[in-house]
Amino acid sequence: MSRSVFQGDKEFFPGIGKIAFEGRESDNPLAFKFYDADKKVGDKTMEEHLRFAVCYWHTFCAKGSDPFGVDTQAFAWDDAADEMGAARLKMDAAFELFSKLGVPYYCFHDRDMAPEGATVAESENNLATLTELALERQSATGLKLLWGTANLFGHPRYMNGAATNPDFAVVTHAAAQVKAALDATVTLGGENYVFWGGREGYVSLLNTNTRREIDHLGAFLAAARDYGRSIGFEGTFLIEPKPMEPTKHQYDFDAQTVIGFLRHYGLQDDFKVNVEANHATLAGHSFAHELRMCADAGLLGSIDANRGDPQNGWDTDQFPVDLYDAVGAMQVVLEAGGLGSGGLNFDAKVRRESVDMEDIFIGHIGGMDSFARGLEIAHRLITNSSLVQQREARYASFDDGDGAAFERGELDLAKLRDLAATNGEPAHVSGRQEWYENLVNQYI
Ligand code: XUL
Ligand code: CO
């Protein structure tokens, strides 16, 4: 498929062409060393396995401010007479970058793409206008929407929560936003729709009725699901866990919490989990752990690819360049049979000190190369080594006889006791963790 490199009147990233695969010997920072979109790994190409997406918010909206300092980065697409004009320029810049980078997908929040209006109707109109433009850009470039979402955390009205706000009037505004964002997602053929509950949690237990708030979240998501299905959304709804930040405690704390929540409220047939690496580490887990919990539950939906900094716990949203993590993630993804309708969305931003336009490209190239390597290594580890077989062999005692009967739920506690008494002390069997660890390093 031919893809035009940029769509608008103005080129926002001059001097940067389509990023090409040049191989690991290349010293061109604006080339892929490992990501070769059409290269087959097993039965699929790298592009089909990895399903990369660029996010609108960090890449085109955030300009390096932090709690201690103002913006450090300047974006030419902000240079317009009004907010809607700037939103159009931003879209030109976005599709130029998506195309030059060669990613198949992008993701957005409603407010990244179109400014909030003075009324619900004006906000809806702004988003609908920009959605039409995005649709034109998609058909001109071949880009696709991995997921849409609503920003239910930025506006002051959401300071006490959105769907879990103690004030019903705020819940209705959250609903209005989700309805419009679902409309936009369906118009754009989005393959998923995400809920990240930024302020769905509490800061103080003293002023919070957690039981009512969590029930409200369940009811809100069911209503969103029903609306989405009624307008023809056939994709996957996703919840993105995060333990805290900005709230002290977020209800969607981690994968296992979300899996329990989805099952409790009967949402597990329509919703899956969007695992973000930096949210995993913020919850005290590894990225691979969160992915594994979702895969085991059949609820692995999509990935927000990034990383934190091991020396602090924050959500620093750095580009993912840790190879060990990428291998661990891709091992789970491959063993789970792939990402389905999900993808690898770079929910990542360059550092506030990285002020050149090419830094944005270099960040994405590094992330794409890391996951390309992770994919190839994990594929070899699974197909060439005996790791999977060795792991399965540890459970061989459940494959037949009494162990299999136990798995079928046929043995009560007294029968289990009698087997222990009859069979005596079990042999000590090594877990061989070091063997597994060395094997992974050997394949890297
Ligand atoms: C915030 C975060 C969000 C979600 C979408 O930590 O990850 O950007 O991915 O709302
Ligand atoms: Co995210």
Short mmCIF file of C-alpha atoms and ligand atoms in Angstrom, two decimals:
data_model
loop_
_atom_site.label_atom_id
_atom_site.label_comp_id
_atom_site.label_asym_id
_atom_site.label_seq_id
_atom_site.Cartn_x
_atom_site.Cartn_y
_atom_site.Cartn_z
CA MET A 1 0.00 0.00 0.00
CA SER A 2 1.41 3.40 -0.85
CA ARG A 3 1.37 5.93 1.94
CA SER A 4 1.68 9.64 1.39
CA VAL A 5 4.32 11.00 3.68
CA PHE A 6 2.50 14.10 4.82
CA GLN A 7 -0.93 15.49 4.25
CA GLY A 8 -1.18 19.15 5.12
CA ASP A 9 0.26 22.25 3.46
CA LYS A 10 3.15 22.45 5.87
CA GLU A 11 5.83 19.87 6.62
CA PHE A 12 6.36 19.76 10.39
CA PHE A 13 9.33 17.43 10.44
CA PRO A 14 11.48 18.74 7.58
CA GLY A 15 14.68 16.88 6.87
CA ILE A 16 13.19 13.62 8.18
CA GLY A 17 11.95 11.19 5.54
CA LYS A 18 10.31 7.82 5.81
CA ILE A 19 12.21 5.84 8.46
CA ALA A 20 13.84 2.84 6.80
CA PHE A 21 15.19 -0.45 8.08
CA GLU A 22 18.99 -0.30 7.71
CA GLY A 23 20.10 -3.16 9.99
CA ARG A 24 22.21 -3.28 13.15
CA GLU A 25 25.40 -2.06 11.47
CA SER A 26 23.79 1.27 10.53
CA ASP A 27 24.91 4.33 12.45
CA ASN A 28 21.97 6.42 11.24
CA PRO A 29 19.93 7.36 14.34
CA LEU A 30 16.90 7.87 12.10
CA ALA A 31 16.81 4.27 10.84
CA PHE A 32 15.54 1.00 12.25
CA LYS A 33 18.28 -1.42 13.29
CA PHE A 34 15.94 -4.35 14.07
CA TYR A 35 12.35 -3.46 13.14
CA ASP A 36 11.85 -4.71 9.62
CA ALA A 37 8.07 -4.48 9.12
CA ASP A 38 7.77 -7.21 6.48
CA LYS A 39 10.21 -9.69 8.06
CA LYS A 40 8.51 -12.94 9.04
CA VAL A 41 8.86 -14.21 12.60
CA GLY A 42 7.10 -17.57 12.68
CA ASP A 43 3.92 -17.29 10.65
CA LYS A 44 3.44 -13.49 10.87
CA THR A 45 5.39 -10.41 9.89
CA MET A 46 6.88 -8.10 12.52
CA GLU A 47 4.22 -5.53 11.65
CA GLU A 48 1.45 -8.08 12.21
CA HIS A 49 2.88 -9.29 15.52
CA LEU A 50 3.70 -5.93 17.02
CA ARG A 51 0.86 -3.68 15.81
CA PHE A 52 2.63 -0.49 16.87
CA ALA A 53 0.71 2.66 17.71
CA VAL A 54 1.77 6.24 18.44
CA CYS A 55 -0.16 8.12 21.11
CA TYR A 56 -1.48 11.59 20.44
CA TRP A 57 -1.17 12.95 23.99
CA HIS A 58 2.52 12.71 24.79
CA THR A 59 3.70 13.12 21.24
CA PHE A 60 1.67 16.12 20.12
CA CYS A 61 0.22 17.69 23.29
CA ALA A 62 2.76 17.42 26.13
CA LYS A 63 5.60 19.89 25.86
CA GLY A 64 7.88 18.95 28.71
CA SER A 65 6.31 20.72 31.66
CA ASP A 66 6.63 19.08 35.08
CA PRO A 67 5.39 20.12 38.56
CA PHE A 68 8.48 22.31 38.92
CA GLY A 69 8.83 23.84 35.50
CA VAL A 70 6.93 25.10 32.48
CA ASP A 71 7.11 23.75 28.92
CA THR A 72 10.56 23.29 27.42
CA GLN A 73 9.44 22.21 23.96
CA ALA A 74 7.85 24.32 21.25
CA PHE A 75 5.55 22.81 18.63
CA ALA A 76 4.99 24.54 15.30
CA TRP A 77 1.46 23.09 15.16
CA ASP A 78 0.40 25.28 18.10
CA ASP A 79 0.98 28.33 15.92
CA ALA A 80 -2.60 29.02 14.79
CA ALA A 81 -5.20 31.76 15.17
CA ASP A 82 -7.51 29.70 17.39
CA GLU A 83 -7.81 26.35 19.17
CA MET A 84 -9.62 24.60 16.32
CA GLY A 85 -7.01 25.86 13.87
CA ALA A 86 -4.26 24.50 16.12
CA ALA A 87 -6.11 21.18 16.39
CA ARG A 88 -6.14 20.89 12.58
CA LEU A 89 -2.43 21.66 12.34
CA LYS A 90 -1.74 19.17 15.10
CA MET A 91 -3.55 16.53 13.09
CA ASP A 92 -1.41 17.33 10.05
CA ALA A 93 1.71 16.95 12.18
CA ALA A 94 0.38 13.73 13.72
CA PHE A 95 -0.34 12.00 10.42
CA GLU A 96 2.99 13.20 9.02
CA LEU A 97 4.81 11.57 11.95
CA PHE A 98 2.72 8.37 11.90
CA SER A 99 3.42 7.96 8.17
CA LYS A 100 7.12 8.76 8.33
CA LEU A 101 7.57 6.36 11.24
CA GLY A 102 5.64 3.63 9.44
CA VAL A 103 3.42 2.62 12.36
CA PRO A 104 0.08 1.11 11.37
CA TYR A 105 -1.92 2.57 14.30
CA TYR A 106 -2.49 5.59 16.54
CA CYS A 107 -4.45 6.28 19.74
CA PHE A 108 -6.08 9.44 21.11
CA HIS A 109 -8.10 11.02 23.92
CA ASP A 110 -11.01 13.21 22.81
CA ARG A 111 -9.33 16.33 24.22
CA ASP A 112 -5.98 15.58 22.55
CA MET A 113 -7.64 15.76 19.17
CA ALA A 114 -10.27 18.48 19.68
CA PRO A 115 -10.58 21.26 22.26
CA GLU A 116 -13.28 21.23 24.93
CA GLY A 117 -16.10 23.67 24.07
CA ALA A 118 -18.17 25.90 26.37
CA THR A 119 -21.06 23.41 26.36
CA VAL A 120 -21.54 19.66 25.92
CA ALA A 121 -22.88 20.26 22.40
CA GLU A 122 -19.93 22.47 21.43
CA SER A 123 -17.46 19.87 22.68
CA GLU A 124 -19.30 17.20 20.68
CA ASN A 125 -19.20 19.37 17.55
CA ASN A 126 -15.49 20.08 17.92
CA LEU A 127 -14.72 16.39 18.22
CA ALA A 128 -17.02 15.46 15.33
CA THR A 129 -15.29 18.06 13.11
CA LEU A 130 -11.82 16.74 13.89
CA THR A 131 -13.05 13.15 13.55
CA GLU A 132 -14.08 13.86 9.95
CA LEU A 133 -10.62 15.23 9.25
CA ALA A 134 -8.99 12.21 10.91
CA LEU A 135 -11.10 9.91 8.74
CA GLU A 136 -9.85 11.70 5.60
CA ARG A 137 -6.26 11.41 6.83
CA GLN A 138 -6.73 7.71 7.63
CA SER A 139 -7.96 6.93 4.15
CA ALA A 140 -5.18 8.98 2.55
CA THR A 141 -2.41 7.31 4.56
CA GLY A 142 -3.70 3.82 5.45
CA LEU A 143 -3.30 4.58 9.15
CA LYS A 144 -5.76 2.89 11.52
CA LEU A 145 -7.10 3.69 14.97
CA LEU A 146 -6.00 1.21 17.64
CA TRP A 147 -8.14 2.85 20.30
CA GLY A 148 -9.93 5.98 21.31
CA THR A 149 -10.62 7.17 24.85
CA ALA A 150 -12.03 10.12 26.79
CA ASN A 151 -9.96 12.35 29.02
CA LEU A 152 -11.96 12.12 32.26
CA PHE A 153 -9.23 13.51 34.49
CA GLY A 154 -7.95 16.86 33.15
CA HIS A 155 -10.95 19.16 33.62
CA PRO A 156 -11.48 20.61 37.13
CA ARG A 157 -14.99 19.10 37.25
CA TYR A 158 -13.33 15.69 37.56
CA MET A 159 -11.20 16.59 40.58
CA ASN A 160 -13.26 14.21 42.79
CA GLY A 161 -13.55 11.53 40.11
CA ALA A 162 -15.54 11.02 36.91
CA ALA A 163 -17.71 7.87 36.92
CA THR A 164 -16.97 7.55 40.66
CA ASN A 165 -17.61 11.20 41.53
CA PRO A 166 -19.83 11.63 44.62
CA ASP A 167 -21.85 14.18 42.59
CA PHE A 168 -24.17 12.57 40.03
CA ALA A 169 -24.05 15.71 37.86
CA VAL A 170 -20.37 15.07 37.21
CA VAL A 171 -21.09 11.43 36.32
CA THR A 172 -23.46 12.65 33.60
CA HIS A 173 -20.73 14.87 32.10
CA ALA A 174 -18.36 11.90 32.08
CA ALA A 175 -21.06 9.91 30.27
CA ALA A 176 -21.50 12.69 27.69
CA GLN A 177 -17.79 12.62 26.98
CA VAL A 178 -17.60 8.82 26.70
CA LYS A 179 -20.63 8.79 24.38
CA ALA A 180 -18.98 11.31 22.02
CA ALA A 181 -15.62 9.51 22.21
CA LEU A 182 -17.32 6.21 21.37
CA ASP A 183 -19.05 7.86 18.42
CA ALA A 184 -15.66 9.13 17.19
CA THR A 185 -14.03 5.73 17.74
CA VAL A 186 -16.73 3.95 15.75
CA THR A 187 -16.58 6.52 12.92
CA LEU A 188 -12.82 5.98 12.72
CA GLY A 189 -13.10 2.18 12.77
CA GLY A 190 -11.28 1.97 16.11
CA GLU A 191 -10.43 -1.60 17.08
CA ASN A 192 -10.65 -0.97 20.84
CA TYR A 193 -11.92 1.61 23.31
CA VAL A 194 -9.96 2.34 26.51
CA PHE A 195 -10.94 3.36 30.02
CA TRP A 196 -8.09 4.56 32.16
CA GLY A 197 -9.58 5.67 35.47
CA GLY A 198 -7.20 8.50 36.27
CA ARG A 199 -9.31 9.91 39.07
CA GLU A 200 -11.49 6.85 39.70
CA GLY A 201 -10.19 6.23 43.18
CA TYR A 202 -9.75 8.15 46.39
CA VAL A 203 -7.40 10.50 48.13
CA SER A 204 -8.92 10.05 51.60
CA LEU A 205 -10.95 7.14 52.95
CA LEU A 206 -12.52 9.54 55.45
CA ASN A 207 -14.63 11.33 52.81
CA THR A 208 -15.18 8.38 50.47
CA ASN A 209 -17.87 5.69 50.25
CA THR A 210 -15.77 3.20 48.30
CA ARG A 211 -18.58 0.65 47.99
CA ARG A 212 -20.91 3.09 46.21
CA GLU A 213 -18.11 4.48 44.04
CA ILE A 214 -17.01 1.05 42.79
CA ASP A 215 -20.66 0.10 42.13
CA HIS A 216 -21.04 3.33 40.14
CA LEU A 217 -17.98 2.43 38.08
CA GLY A 218 -19.54 -0.96 37.28
CA ALA A 219 -22.84 0.66 36.25
CA PHE A 220 -21.08 3.34 34.18
CA LEU A 221 -19.01 0.81 32.25
CA ALA A 222 -22.05 -1.37 31.58
CA ALA A 223 -23.88 1.69 30.18
CA ALA A 224 -20.88 2.54 28.00
CA ARG A 225 -20.70 -1.05 26.77
CA ASP A 226 -24.41 -1.07 25.90
CA TYR A 227 -24.17 2.25 24.04
CA GLY A 228 -21.05 1.16 22.15
CA ARG A 229 -22.68 -2.09 21.03
CA SER A 230 -25.88 -0.19 20.05
CA ILE A 231 -23.94 2.02 17.62
CA GLY A 232 -22.12 -0.93 16.06
CA PHE A 233 -18.85 -0.99 18.00
CA GLU A 234 -17.56 -4.53 17.56
CA GLY A 235 -14.14 -3.99 19.08
CA THR A 236 -12.84 -4.66 22.56
CA PHE A 237 -13.41 -2.41 25.56
CA LEU A 238 -10.26 -2.15 27.63
CA ILE A 239 -9.53 -1.13 31.20
CA GLU A 240 -6.04 0.13 31.86
CA PRO A 241 -4.94 -0.61 35.44
CA LYS A 242 -2.79 1.76 37.46
CA PRO A 243 -2.41 1.67 41.24
CA MET A 244 -2.20 5.40 41.99
CA GLU A 245 -1.22 8.79 40.57
CA PRO A 246 -3.02 11.09 40.41
CA THR A 247 -5.21 9.52 43.12
CA LYS A 248 -3.68 7.96 46.23
CA HIS A 249 -5.48 4.72 45.38
CA GLN A 250 -6.96 3.91 42.00
CA TYR A 251 -9.76 1.31 41.95
CA ASP A 252 -8.24 -0.38 38.87
CA PHE A 253 -5.12 -1.06 40.93
CA ASP A 254 -3.54 -3.85 38.88
CA ALA A 255 -4.43 -6.63 36.45
CA GLN A 256 -5.76 -9.08 39.04
CA THR A 257 -7.90 -6.37 40.66
CA VAL A 258 -9.38 -5.47 37.27
CA ILE A 259 -9.97 -9.10 36.33
CA GLY A 260 -11.88 -9.61 39.60
CA PHE A 261 -13.83 -6.39 39.01
CA LEU A 262 -14.80 -7.36 35.46
CA ARG A 263 -16.02 -10.77 36.59
CA HIS A 264 -17.89 -9.35 39.57
CA TYR A 265 -19.81 -6.87 37.40
CA GLY A 266 -20.33 -9.30 34.50
CA LEU A 267 -18.20 -7.30 32.06
CA GLN A 268 -15.65 -9.99 31.17
CA ASP A 269 -17.17 -10.85 27.77
CA ASP A 270 -16.80 -7.30 26.41
CA PHE A 271 -13.82 -5.95 28.32
CA LYS A 272 -10.17 -6.93 28.46
CA VAL A 273 -7.12 -5.33 30.04
CA ASN A 274 -4.71 -2.78 28.57
CA VAL A 275 -1.43 -3.40 30.41
CA GLU A 276 0.98 -0.48 30.76
CA ALA A 277 4.55 -1.35 31.71
CA ASN A 278 5.10 1.69 33.94
CA HIS A 279 1.79 1.10 35.74
CA ALA A 280 2.90 -2.47 36.45
CA THR A 281 6.08 -1.32 38.16
CA LEU A 282 4.19 1.41 40.02
CA ALA A 283 2.01 -1.40 41.44
CA GLY A 284 5.12 -3.30 42.57
CA HIS A 285 4.84 -5.86 39.77
CA SER A 286 6.89 -6.61 36.69
CA PHE A 287 5.52 -5.86 33.22
CA ALA A 288 5.59 -9.59 32.43
CA HIS A 289 3.65 -10.40 35.61
CA GLU A 290 0.76 -8.13 34.64
CA LEU A 291 0.69 -9.54 31.12
CA ARG A 292 0.79 -13.10 32.43
CA MET A 293 -2.15 -12.54 34.81
CA CYS A 294 -4.23 -11.18 31.93
CA ALA A 295 -3.21 -13.92 29.52
CA ASP A 296 -4.07 -16.61 32.09
CA ALA A 297 -7.55 -15.08 32.47
CA GLY A 298 -8.05 -14.84 28.69
CA LEU A 299 -8.25 -11.07 29.15
CA LEU A 300 -5.02 -9.77 27.62
CA GLY A 301 -6.26 -6.94 25.45
CA SER A 302 -3.51 -4.51 24.54
CA ILE A 303 -0.28 -2.94 25.75
CA ASP A 304 0.88 0.56 26.61
CA ALA A 305 4.59 0.16 25.94
CA ASN A 306 6.86 2.34 28.03
CA ARG A 307 9.01 2.06 31.14
CA GLY A 308 9.59 3.70 34.52
CA ASP A 309 12.86 4.45 36.18
CA PRO A 310 14.02 1.75 38.60
CA GLN A 311 15.43 4.41 40.93
CA ASN A 312 12.04 5.97 41.59
CA GLY A 313 8.49 4.67 41.45
CA TRP A 314 6.98 7.35 39.28
CA ASP A 315 5.06 7.06 36.06
CA THR A 316 7.88 8.58 34.02
CA ASP A 317 6.55 7.16 30.73
CA GLN A 318 9.97 6.70 29.16
CA PHE A 319 10.41 4.92 25.86
CA PRO A 320 10.83 1.16 26.37
CA VAL A 321 14.43 0.20 25.68
CA ASP A 322 14.92 -2.50 28.32
CA LEU A 323 15.53 -5.61 26.25
CA TYR A 324 14.98 -8.05 29.10
CA ASP A 325 11.53 -6.56 29.69
CA ALA A 326 10.70 -6.65 25.98
CA VAL A 327 11.66 -10.34 25.79
CA GLY A 328 9.56 -11.12 28.89
CA ALA A 329 6.58 -9.26 27.45
CA MET A 330 6.79 -10.83 24.01
CA GLN A 331 7.18 -14.29 25.55
CA VAL A 332 3.80 -13.87 27.24
CA VAL A 333 2.21 -12.36 24.12
CA LEU A 334 3.45 -15.19 21.88
CA GLU A 335 2.44 -17.90 24.34
CA ALA A 336 -1.01 -16.26 24.53
CA GLY A 337 -1.35 -16.52 20.74
CA GLY A 338 -0.80 -12.81 19.97
CA LEU A 339 -2.43 -9.50 20.77
CA GLY A 340 -5.71 -10.05 18.94
CA SER A 341 -7.29 -6.65 18.33
CA GLY A 342 -4.75 -5.02 20.67
CA GLY A 343 -1.39 -3.54 19.86
CA LEU A 344 1.73 -1.94 21.30
CA ASN A 345 0.93 1.70 21.94
CA PHE A 346 3.86 3.92 22.88
CA ASP A 347 2.41 5.69 25.89
CA ALA A 348 5.81 7.33 26.18
CA LYS A 349 7.35 10.75 25.96
CA VAL A 350 10.81 12.12 25.34
CA ARG A 351 12.45 13.76 28.35
CA ARG A 352 11.81 17.46 28.91
CA GLU A 353 15.48 18.02 28.14
CA SER A 354 15.05 16.45 24.67
CA VAL A 355 13.97 19.49 22.73
CA ASP A 356 14.78 18.62 19.11
CA MET A 357 11.98 17.42 16.84
CA GLU A 358 14.09 14.43 15.80
CA ASP A 359 14.18 13.25 19.45
CA ILE A 360 10.51 12.23 19.07
CA PHE A 361 11.44 10.00 16.13
CA ILE A 362 14.51 8.60 17.86
CA GLY A 363 12.43 7.70 20.95
CA HIS A 364 9.89 5.77 18.86
CA ILE A 365 12.58 4.10 16.75
CA GLY A 366 14.26 2.85 19.94
CA GLY A 367 10.99 1.45 21.28
CA MET A 368 10.13 -0.26 18.00
CA ASP A 369 13.61 -1.76 17.70
CA SER A 370 13.47 -3.03 21.30
CA PHE A 371 10.19 -4.84 20.75
CA ALA A 372 11.34 -6.19 17.39
CA ARG A 373 14.35 -7.73 19.15
CA GLY A 374 12.15 -8.87 22.03
CA LEU A 375 9.85 -10.57 19.52
CA GLU A 376 12.65 -12.42 17.72
CA ILE A 377 14.35 -13.51 20.93
CA ALA A 378 11.11 -14.64 22.58
CA HIS A 379 10.11 -16.52 19.42
CA ARG A 380 13.43 -18.41 19.40
CA LEU A 381 13.23 -19.05 23.12
CA ILE A 382 9.80 -20.60 22.73
CA THR A 383 10.45 -22.58 19.55
CA ASN A 384 14.13 -23.61 19.93
CA SER A 385 14.66 -24.06 23.65
CA SER A 386 12.99 -26.48 26.03
CA LEU A 387 11.81 -23.70 28.39
CA VAL A 388 8.10 -24.26 27.81
CA GLN A 389 8.44 -28.05 28.01
CA GLN A 390 10.54 -27.85 31.18
CA ARG A 391 7.98 -25.57 32.79
CA GLU A 392 5.13 -27.90 31.83
CA ALA A 393 7.06 -30.93 33.09
CA ARG A 394 7.02 -29.45 36.60
CA TYR A 395 3.25 -30.07 36.61
CA ALA A 396 3.33 -33.60 35.16
CA SER A 397 1.93 -35.06 38.39
CA PHE A 398 -1.40 -33.41 37.54
CA ASP A 399 -1.55 -34.89 34.04
CA ASP A 400 -3.06 -38.23 35.03
CA GLY A 401 -4.07 -40.35 37.99
CA ASP A 402 -4.91 -38.69 41.31
CA GLY A 403 -3.43 -35.31 40.28
CA ALA A 404 -5.77 -35.13 37.28
CA ALA A 405 -8.69 -36.18 39.50
CA PHE A 406 -7.80 -33.31 41.86
CA GLU A 407 -7.80 -30.84 38.96
CA ARG A 408 -11.24 -32.12 37.98
CA GLY A 409 -12.42 -31.36 41.54
CA GLU A 410 -13.04 -35.03 42.33
CA LEU A 411 -10.91 -35.40 45.47
CA ASP A 412 -12.07 -34.06 48.81
CA LEU A 413 -9.77 -33.01 51.62
CA ALA A 414 -9.99 -36.33 53.45
CA LYS A 415 -9.02 -38.26 50.28
CA LEU A 416 -6.10 -35.91 49.76
CA ARG A 417 -5.01 -36.59 53.35
CA ASP A 418 -5.13 -40.35 52.78
CA LEU A 419 -2.93 -40.02 49.67
CA ALA A 420 -0.35 -38.07 51.71
CA ALA A 421 -0.38 -40.74 54.40
CA THR A 422 -0.08 -43.59 51.89
CA ASN A 423 2.54 -42.09 49.57
CA GLY A 424 4.84 -40.64 52.23
CA GLU A 425 7.21 -37.68 51.96
CA PRO A 426 7.55 -36.28 48.41
CA ALA A 427 10.97 -36.05 46.75
CA HIS A 428 12.61 -32.62 46.77
CA VAL A 429 12.40 -31.40 43.19
CA SER A 430 14.55 -28.44 42.17
CA GLY A 431 12.80 -25.34 40.79
CA ARG A 432 15.99 -24.66 38.76
CA GLN A 433 15.37 -20.90 38.56
CA GLU A 434 19.02 -20.25 37.65
CA TRP A 435 18.77 -22.63 34.69
CA TYR A 436 15.77 -20.66 33.35
CA GLU A 437 17.51 -17.33 33.90
CA ASN A 438 20.69 -18.45 32.13
CA LEU A 439 18.65 -19.81 29.24
CA VAL A 440 16.99 -16.42 28.68
CA ASN A 441 20.38 -14.69 28.68
CA GLN A 442 21.75 -17.27 26.26
CA TYR A 443 18.97 -16.46 23.79
CA ILE A 444 19.44 -12.69 24.21
C1 XUL B 1 -1.91 7.63 32.27
C2 XUL B 1 -2.10 6.80 31.07
C3 XUL B 1 -3.11 7.29 30.09
C4 XUL B 1 -3.91 6.21 29.46
C5 XUL B 1 -5.04 6.71 28.60
O1 XUL B 1 -0.99 7.12 33.16
O2 XUL B 1 -1.45 5.81 30.88
O3 XUL B 1 -2.47 8.07 29.14
O4 XUL B 1 -3.11 5.38 28.69
O5 XUL B 1 -5.90 7.54 29.28
CO CO B 2 -1.37 4.41 29.33
#
